[in-house]
CSV table of C-alpha atoms in Angstrom, one decimal:
chain,number,residue,atom,x,y,z
A,1344,MET,CA,12.4,-41.8,24.1
A,1345,ALA,CA,13.8,-44.8,22.1
A,1346,PHE,CA,13.2,-44.7,18.3
A,1347,LYS,CA,10.5,-47.2,17.5
A,1348,TRP,CA,12.3,-48.7,14.6
A,1349,ARG,CA,10.1,-51.9,14.3
A,1350,LYS,CA,7.0,-49.8,14.1
A,1351,TRP,CA,8.5,-47.8,11.1
A,1352,ASN,CA,9.9,-51.0,9.6
A,1353,ASN,CA,6.5,-52.5,9.5
A,1354,ILE,CA,4.8,-49.4,8.3
A,1355,LEU,CA,7.2,-49.0,5.4
A,1356,HIS,CA,7.2,-52.7,4.7
A,1357,ARG,CA,3.4,-52.6,4.4
A,1358,ASP,CA,3.2,-49.4,2.3
A,1359,ILE,CA,6.1,-50.2,0.0
A,1360,GLY,CA,4.8,-53.7,-0.3
A,1361,TYR,CA,1.4,-52.4,-1.6
A,1362,LEU,CA,3.2,-50.1,-4.1
A,1363,ALA,CA,5.3,-53.1,-5.3
A,1364,VAL,CA,2.5,-55.5,-5.9
A,1365,GLY,CA,1.7,-54.5,-9.5
A,1366,LEU,CA,5.2,-54.6,-10.8
A,1367,THR,CA,6.1,-57.7,-8.9
A,1368,ILE,CA,3.2,-59.5,-10.6
A,1369,ILE,CA,4.3,-58.2,-14.0
A,1370,TYR,CA,8.0,-59.2,-13.4
A,1371,ALA,CA,7.0,-62.6,-12.1
A,1372,ILE,CA,4.8,-63.5,-15.0
A,1373,SER,CA,7.3,-62.1,-17.5
A,1374,GLY,CA,10.1,-63.9,-15.7
A,1375,ILE,CA,8.4,-67.3,-16.1
A,1376,ALA,CA,7.6,-66.5,-19.7
A,1377,VAL,CA,11.2,-65.5,-20.8
A,1378,ASN,CA,12.7,-68.3,-18.7
A,1379,HIS,CA,11.4,-70.7,-21.2
A,1380,ILE,CA,12.4,-68.7,-24.3
A,1381,ASP,CA,14.0,-71.8,-25.8
A,1382,GLN,CA,10.6,-73.6,-25.8
A,1383,TRP,CA,8.4,-70.8,-27.0
A,1384,ASN,CA,8.3,-67.2,-28.2
A,1385,PRO,CA,7.3,-65.1,-25.2
A,1386,ASN,CA,6.6,-61.9,-27.2
A,1387,TYR,CA,4.8,-63.0,-30.3
A,1388,VAL,CA,2.3,-65.4,-31.7
A,1389,ILE,CA,3.7,-66.3,-35.1
A,1390,SER,CA,1.5,-68.3,-37.5
A,1391,GLN,CA,2.6,-69.6,-40.8
A,1392,GLU,CA,0.7,-71.1,-43.7
A,1393,THR,CA,1.9,-72.5,-46.9
A,1394,ILE,CA,0.3,-70.9,-50.0
A,1395,LYS,CA,0.3,-71.4,-53.7
A,1396,ILE,CA,-0.7,-68.8,-56.1
A,1397,HIS,CA,-0.5,-68.3,-59.9
A,1398,ILE,CA,2.2,-65.8,-61.0
A,1399,PRO,CA,2.1,-64.7,-64.6
A,1400,GLU,CA,5.3,-65.5,-66.5
A,1401,ASN,CA,7.9,-62.7,-66.6
A,1402,ALA,CA,5.7,-60.6,-64.3
A,1403,LYS,CA,7.5,-57.6,-62.7
A,1404,THR,CA,7.6,-56.9,-59.0
A,1405,GLY,CA,4.5,-54.6,-59.1
A,1406,ARG,CA,2.4,-57.2,-60.9
A,1407,ILE,CA,3.6,-60.0,-58.6
A,1408,ILE,CA,2.6,-57.9,-55.6
A,1409,ASP,CA,-0.8,-57.1,-57.1
A,1410,GLU,CA,-1.5,-60.7,-57.9
A,1411,THR,CA,-0.4,-62.0,-54.5
A,1412,THR,CA,-2.6,-59.4,-52.7
A,1413,ARG,CA,-5.6,-60.2,-54.9
A,1414,GLN,CA,-5.3,-64.0,-54.8
A,1415,LEU,CA,-4.7,-64.1,-51.1
A,1416,ASN,CA,-7.6,-61.6,-50.4
A,1417,ILE,CA,-5.3,-59.4,-48.3
A,1418,GLU,CA,-7.1,-56.2,-47.6
A,1419,VAL,CA,-4.4,-54.2,-45.8
A,1420,PRO,CA,-1.9,-52.0,-47.7
A,1421,VAL,CA,1.5,-53.1,-48.8
A,1422,GLU,CA,4.3,-51.6,-46.7
A,1423,SER,CA,7.2,-52.6,-49.0
A,1424,SER,CA,8.7,-55.5,-50.7
A,1425,PHE,CA,12.2,-57.0,-51.1
A,1426,ARG,CA,13.9,-59.5,-53.4
A,1427,PRO,CA,16.2,-61.7,-51.2
A,1428,GLU,CA,17.4,-63.6,-54.3
A,1429,PRO,CA,16.4,-64.1,-57.9
A,1430,GLY,CA,13.2,-65.9,-58.1
A,1431,ARG,CA,12.1,-64.9,-54.6
A,1432,ILE,CA,10.1,-62.0,-53.2
A,1433,ARG,CA,9.2,-60.9,-49.7
A,1434,ILE,CA,6.1,-58.7,-49.4
A,1435,PHE,CA,5.5,-56.8,-46.1
A,1436,TYR,CA,1.9,-55.8,-45.4
A,1437,THR,CA,1.0,-53.1,-42.8
A,1438,ASN,CA,-1.0,-55.5,-40.6
A,1439,GLN,CA,2.0,-57.7,-39.8
A,1440,TYR,CA,1.4,-60.1,-42.7
A,1441,THR,CA,4.6,-61.1,-44.5
A,1442,VAL,CA,4.5,-63.2,-47.7
A,1443,ASP,CA,7.6,-65.0,-48.8
A,1444,LEU,CA,7.1,-66.3,-52.3
A,1445,ASN,CA,9.0,-68.3,-55.0
A,1446,THR,CA,8.0,-66.2,-58.1
A,1447,LYS,CA,8.4,-69.1,-60.5
A,1448,SER,CA,6.4,-71.8,-58.7
A,1449,GLY,CA,4.1,-69.5,-56.8
A,1450,ILE,CA,4.7,-71.5,-53.7
A,1451,GLY,CA,5.5,-69.7,-50.5
A,1452,THR,CA,4.4,-68.9,-47.0
A,1453,ILE,CA,2.2,-66.3,-45.4
A,1454,GLU,CA,3.2,-65.3,-41.9
A,1455,ARG,CA,1.2,-63.4,-39.4
A,1456,VAL,CA,2.8,-61.9,-36.3
A,1457,LYS,CA,0.8,-60.8,-33.3
A,1458,GLU,CA,2.0,-59.4,-30.0
A,1459,ARG,CA,1.0,-61.7,-27.1
A,1460,PHE,CA,-1.8,-60.0,-25.2
A,1461,LEU,CA,-0.4,-58.4,-22.0
A,1462,LEU,CA,2.7,-60.6,-22.1
A,1463,TYR,CA,4.5,-58.4,-24.7
A,1464,ASP,CA,3.9,-55.4,-22.5
A,1465,PHE,CA,5.0,-57.2,-19.4
A,1466,ASN,CA,8.2,-58.3,-21.1
A,1467,PHE,CA,8.7,-54.8,-22.5
A,1468,LEU,CA,8.8,-53.5,-18.9
A,1469,HIS,CA,10.7,-56.4,-17.3
A,1470,LEU,CA,13.4,-56.6,-19.9
A,1471,ASN,CA,13.6,-52.8,-20.2
A,1472,TYR,CA,13.1,-52.5,-23.9
A,1473,ALA,CA,12.4,-48.8,-23.5
A,1474,LYS,CA,15.5,-47.9,-21.6
A,1475,LYS,CA,15.5,-44.1,-20.9
A,1476,LEU,CA,13.5,-43.1,-17.8
A,1477,TRP,CA,12.2,-46.7,-17.3
A,1478,THR,CA,15.8,-47.8,-16.4
A,1479,TYR,CA,15.7,-45.6,-13.3
A,1480,ALA,CA,12.2,-46.5,-12.4
A,1481,ALA,CA,13.2,-50.2,-12.5
A,1482,ASP,CA,16.2,-49.4,-10.3
A,1483,VAL,CA,13.9,-47.8,-7.8
A,1484,TYR,CA,11.7,-50.9,-7.8
A,1485,ALA,CA,14.8,-53.1,-7.3
A,1486,VAL,CA,15.8,-51.0,-4.3
A,1487,ALA,CA,12.2,-51.3,-3.0
A,1488,LEU,CA,12.4,-55.1,-3.3
A,1489,LEU,CA,15.7,-55.1,-1.5
A,1490,PHE,CA,14.1,-53.1,1.3
A,1491,LEU,CA,11.1,-55.5,1.4
A,1492,ALA,CA,13.3,-58.5,1.6
A,1493,VAL,CA,15.4,-57.1,4.5
A,1494,SER,CA,12.5,-55.4,6.4
A,1495,GLY,CA,10.4,-58.6,6.1
A,1496,LEU,CA,12.9,-60.3,8.4
A,1497,PHE,CA,12.0,-58.0,11.2
A,1498,VAL,CA,8.2,-57.7,10.9
A,1499,LEU,CA,7.4,-60.4,13.5
A,1500,LYS,CA,8.9,-61.0,16.9
A,1501,GLY,CA,9.4,-64.2,18.9
A,1502,ARG,CA,9.0,-67.8,17.7
A,1503,LYS,CA,7.6,-66.9,14.3
A,1504,GLY,CA,10.1,-64.1,13.8
A,1505,PHE,CA,13.6,-64.1,12.5
A,1506,LYS,CA,15.1,-65.3,15.8
A,1507,GLY,CA,12.7,-68.3,15.7
A,1508,ARG,CA,11.9,-70.2,12.6
A,1509,GLY,CA,12.7,-67.2,10.4
A,1510,LYS,CA,16.5,-67.7,10.5
A,1511,TRP,CA,16.1,-71.4,9.3
A,1512,LEU,CA,13.8,-70.5,6.4
A,1513,THR,CA,16.1,-67.6,5.4
A,1514,ALA,CA,19.1,-69.9,5.5
A,1515,ILE,CA,17.3,-72.4,3.3
A,1516,GLY,CA,16.4,-69.7,0.9
A,1517,ILE,CA,20.1,-68.7,0.6
A,1518,ILE,CA,21.6,-72.2,0.5
A,1519,LEU,CA,19.3,-73.4,-2.3
A,1520,PRO,CA,20.6,-71.0,-5.0
A,1521,VAL,CA,24.2,-71.6,-3.8
A,1522,ILE,CA,23.7,-75.4,-4.4
A,1523,PHE,CA,22.5,-74.7,-7.9
A,1524,LEU,CA,25.6,-72.4,-8.5
A,1525,ILE,CA,27.9,-75.2,-7.2
A,1526,ILE,CA,26.3,-77.8,-9.5
A,1527,TYR,CA,25.9,-75.8,-12.7
A,1528,LYS,CA,28.6,-73.2,-12.6
B,448,MET,CA,-6.2,-41.3,22.4
B,449,CYS,CA,-4.8,-44.3,20.6
B,450,ALA,CA,-7.2,-43.8,17.6
B,451,GLY,CA,-6.2,-40.2,17.5
B,452,PHE,CA,-2.5,-41.0,17.4
B,453,TYR,CA,-2.9,-43.5,14.6
B,454,PHE,CA,-5.1,-41.1,12.5
B,455,LYS,CA,-2.4,-38.5,12.9
B,456,LEU,CA,0.3,-41.0,11.8
B,457,LEU,CA,-1.8,-42.1,8.8
B,458,PHE,CA,-2.5,-38.4,7.8
B,459,ARG,CA,1.2,-37.7,7.9
B,460,GLU,CA,1.9,-40.7,5.7
B,461,VAL,CA,-0.8,-39.7,3.2
B,462,VAL,CA,0.6,-36.2,3.0
B,463,VAL,CA,4.1,-37.6,2.3
B,464,MET,CA,2.8,-40.0,-0.3
B,465,LEU,CA,0.9,-37.2,-2.1
B,466,ASN,CA,4.0,-35.0,-2.2
B,467,ILE,CA,6.0,-37.8,-3.7
B,468,SER,CA,3.2,-38.6,-6.2
B,469,LYS,CA,3.0,-35.0,-7.3
B,470,TRP,CA,6.8,-35.0,-8.2
B,471,LEU,CA,6.6,-38.4,-9.8
B,472,ILE,CA,3.8,-37.1,-12.1
B,473,ILE,CA,5.7,-33.9,-13.0
B,474,ILE,CA,8.9,-35.8,-13.8
B,475,THR,CA,7.0,-38.4,-15.9
B,476,VAL,CA,5.2,-35.7,-17.9
B,477,VAL,CA,8.4,-33.8,-18.6
B,478,PHE,CA,10.3,-36.8,-19.7
B,479,SER,CA,7.4,-38.1,-21.8
B,480,ALA,CA,7.1,-34.8,-23.6
B,481,THR,CA,10.8,-34.7,-24.3
B,482,SER,CA,10.8,-38.3,-25.7
B,483,LEU,CA,7.8,-37.5,-28.0
B,484,LEU,CA,9.6,-34.4,-29.4
B,485,ALA,CA,12.8,-36.4,-30.0
B,486,GLU,CA,10.9,-39.2,-31.8
B,487,GLU,CA,8.8,-37.2,-34.3
B,488,ASP,CA,11.2,-38.1,-37.1
B,489,GLY,CA,11.4,-41.8,-36.3
B,490,LYS,CA,11.7,-44.0,-33.2
B,491,VAL,CA,15.2,-44.0,-31.8
B,492,TYR,CA,16.8,-47.2,-30.5
B,493,GLY,CA,20.0,-47.4,-28.5
B,494,LYS,CA,22.2,-44.4,-29.0
B,495,GLY,CA,20.4,-43.3,-32.1
B,496,VAL,CA,22.5,-42.1,-35.1
B,497,THR,CA,25.2,-39.4,-34.9
B,498,LEU,CA,27.0,-39.5,-38.2
B,499,GLU,CA,25.8,-37.2,-41.0
B,500,ASP,CA,26.5,-39.3,-44.0
B,501,THR,CA,25.3,-42.8,-44.9
B,502,THR,CA,27.5,-45.4,-46.6
B,503,GLN,CA,25.8,-47.4,-49.3
B,504,ILE,CA,25.4,-51.0,-48.4
B,505,SER,CA,26.4,-52.0,-51.9
B,506,ASP,CA,29.8,-50.2,-51.5
B,507,ILE,CA,30.4,-51.9,-48.2
B,508,LEU,CA,29.6,-55.4,-49.6
B,509,ALA,CA,31.7,-54.8,-52.7
B,510,THR,CA,34.9,-54.4,-50.7
B,511,PRO,CA,34.0,-55.3,-47.1
B,512,ASP,CA,37.6,-55.6,-45.8
B,513,ASP,CA,38.1,-51.9,-46.5
B,514,TYR,CA,35.4,-51.0,-44.0
B,515,VAL,CA,36.3,-53.3,-41.1
B,516,GLY,CA,36.7,-51.4,-37.9
B,517,GLN,CA,35.0,-48.2,-39.2
B,518,ARG,CA,32.0,-46.5,-37.7
B,519,LEU,CA,29.4,-46.4,-40.4
B,520,MET,CA,25.8,-45.3,-40.8
B,521,VAL,CA,23.6,-47.2,-43.3
B,522,LYS,CA,20.1,-46.8,-44.6
B,523,GLY,CA,17.8,-49.5,-45.8
B,524,ARG,CA,14.5,-51.3,-45.6
B,525,ILE,CA,14.2,-53.7,-42.7
B,526,VAL,CA,13.7,-57.1,-44.2
B,527,ASP,CA,14.1,-59.4,-41.3
B,528,VAL,CA,14.3,-59.2,-37.5
B,529,CYS,CA,15.3,-61.7,-34.8
B,530,LYS,CA,11.9,-63.2,-33.7
B,531,LYS,CA,13.0,-64.2,-30.2
B,532,ARG,CA,15.1,-61.5,-28.8
B,533,GLY,CA,15.1,-58.7,-31.4
B,534,CYS,CA,18.9,-58.8,-31.2
B,535,TRP,CA,19.5,-58.3,-34.9
B,536,MET,CA,17.8,-56.8,-38.0
B,537,GLU,CA,18.7,-57.1,-41.6
B,538,LEU,CA,18.6,-54.1,-43.9
B,539,ALA,CA,18.1,-54.4,-47.6
B,540,GLY,CA,20.8,-52.7,-49.7
B,541,ASP,CA,20.5,-50.2,-52.4
B,542,GLN,CA,20.9,-52.9,-54.9
B,543,GLU,CA,18.8,-56.0,-55.3
B,544,PHE,CA,19.6,-59.2,-53.4
B,545,GLN,CA,21.9,-57.5,-50.9
B,546,THR,CA,21.4,-57.3,-47.1
B,547,LEU,CA,23.5,-56.2,-44.2
B,548,ARG,CA,22.9,-57.6,-40.7
B,549,ILE,CA,22.9,-55.1,-37.8
B,550,LYS,CA,23.7,-57.1,-34.6
B,551,VAL,CA,23.5,-55.9,-31.0
B,552,LYS,CA,24.0,-57.7,-27.7
B,553,ASP,CA,20.9,-59.3,-26.3
B,554,GLY,CA,18.9,-56.8,-24.4
B,555,GLU,CA,21.0,-53.8,-25.4
B,556,ILE,CA,18.6,-52.9,-28.1
B,557,VAL,CA,15.5,-54.8,-29.0
B,558,PHE,CA,14.4,-54.4,-32.6
B,559,PRO,CA,10.6,-55.0,-32.8
B,560,LEU,CA,9.4,-57.7,-35.2
B,561,GLN,CA,6.7,-55.2,-36.2
B,562,SER,CA,9.4,-53.0,-37.9
B,563,ARG,CA,9.8,-55.4,-40.8
B,564,GLY,CA,9.2,-53.5,-44.1
B,565,LYS,CA,10.0,-50.1,-42.6
B,566,LEU,CA,12.8,-47.8,-43.4
B,567,ALA,CA,15.7,-47.5,-41.0
B,568,LEU,CA,19.0,-45.9,-40.3
B,569,ALA,CA,21.6,-47.8,-38.3
B,570,GLU,CA,24.9,-46.8,-37.0
B,571,GLY,CA,27.7,-49.1,-35.7
B,572,VAL,CA,31.1,-50.5,-36.2
B,573,PHE,CA,31.6,-52.8,-39.2
B,574,GLU,CA,33.2,-56.1,-38.2
B,575,LYS,CA,34.5,-59.2,-39.8
B,576,ILE,CA,33.7,-62.5,-38.0
B,577,GLU,CA,35.9,-65.5,-38.8
B,578,LEU,CA,34.4,-68.7,-37.4
B,579,SER,CA,36.0,-72.0,-36.6
B,580,MET,CA,34.4,-75.1,-38.2
B,581,GLU,CA,32.6,-75.9,-34.9
B,582,GLN,CA,31.3,-72.3,-34.6
B,583,THR,CA,30.2,-72.5,-38.3
B,584,LEU,CA,28.2,-75.6,-37.7
B,585,GLN,CA,26.5,-74.1,-34.6
B,586,ARG,CA,25.7,-70.9,-36.4
B,587,MET,CA,24.2,-72.6,-39.5
B,588,LYS,CA,22.2,-74.9,-37.2
B,589,HIS,CA,20.8,-71.9,-35.3
B,590,HIS,CA,20.1,-70.1,-38.6
B,591,ALA,CA,18.1,-73.2,-39.8
B,592,GLU,CA,16.2,-73.4,-36.6
B,593,GLU,CA,15.3,-69.7,-36.8
B,594,HIS,CA,14.0,-70.0,-40.3
B,595,GLY,CA,12.3,-73.4,-39.8
B,596,GLU,CA,14.6,-75.1,-42.2
B,597,THR,CA,16.3,-78.5,-41.9
B,598,PHE,CA,20.0,-78.5,-41.2
B,599,ASN,CA,22.5,-81.0,-42.7
B,600,ALA,CA,25.9,-80.7,-41.1
B,601,GLU,CA,27.5,-82.7,-44.0
B,602,GLU,CA,26.7,-79.9,-46.4
B,603,VAL,CA,29.1,-77.5,-44.5
B,604,LYS,CA,32.5,-78.0,-46.0
B,605,GLU,CA,34.5,-75.1,-44.6
B,606,PRO,CA,34.4,-72.5,-41.9
B,607,MET,CA,32.6,-69.4,-42.7
B,608,THR,CA,33.5,-65.7,-42.6
B,609,TYR,CA,30.8,-63.1,-42.4
B,610,TYR,CA,30.4,-59.4,-42.0
B,611,GLN,CA,28.0,-57.4,-39.9
B,612,LEU,CA,27.5,-54.0,-38.3
B,613,ARG,CA,27.9,-54.1,-34.6
B,614,GLY,CA,24.9,-51.8,-33.9
B,615,LEU,CA,25.2,-48.8,-31.6
B,616,GLY,CA,21.9,-47.2,-32.5
B,617,ALA,CA,19.2,-47.0,-35.0
B,618,VAL,CA,16.2,-44.9,-36.1
B,619,ILE,CA,13.2,-46.7,-37.5
B,620,PHE,CA,10.7,-44.6,-39.5
B,621,GLU,CA,7.0,-45.3,-39.4
């Protein structure tokens, strides 16, 4: 009895397709986001505000930090501080606030960093920040996509299958990126 | 008969999937447990750190040419991180006003922006980068854009030379 390859092709295409839905949505959204990294920050929302506070003359680092925290009503603890140059201080708070201050004029900025909801996690997976085991999981997903692409060619028979319109649409799908390569490479 | 055949096929598929799922769960749990154990002293990035002794950042910056090409481990507070791609971080030195940049290739390691203010160990190869005038202008323009500053090309009079640690791994402590 002949092996019913099309039946198994379609079964596997269907089931692997279902398995791939979640990650394909994640990768697609993340792909669009990081594709425009020159126009925006796909991982973080960074807000900055100019501040002016009063720093007592000749105040030492500890006093400067206390005054900054008090005058800006920051309620979260200080992580650490750093002096990039004389007359400047950078204070890191645990809730992702960073204050950058001119210690003479009291003028500076307060910056708040927040991970973009869902998008940070999507990018984390898509761009493989974790490395380790996720590298292999991503490889398996890539192989699954490869299978879906090839098996999809043979799901349908006849006019709507690969031998009909399918071959033309597939050819267009290959020629388009080649054209971009020729133009831009 | 048809319905019976398809039910049999479906049942076989479900059994296969369950077997695969069982192994996937076991593998995931084992690797997660291993990762957690390894990270209890800090979160490891890239190849982590392998050297036993740290080199003071102040010593490196005092005579940088003596350290070019050497594999070093440094320790310091993270005072800045690349906001877009996490491809570099700056560690504060043991002396005031000194920092050392730890640079990695985009995507090789991604330093989280949330790590600013935390203590870190970083290991890599110390390198000297000598730029042409054009490269210097590009770099200074990029730096100004990163920090929201204005850039005036006329203020750049000569090509720059800078030093950095080409990062191989790091450990960031909570």
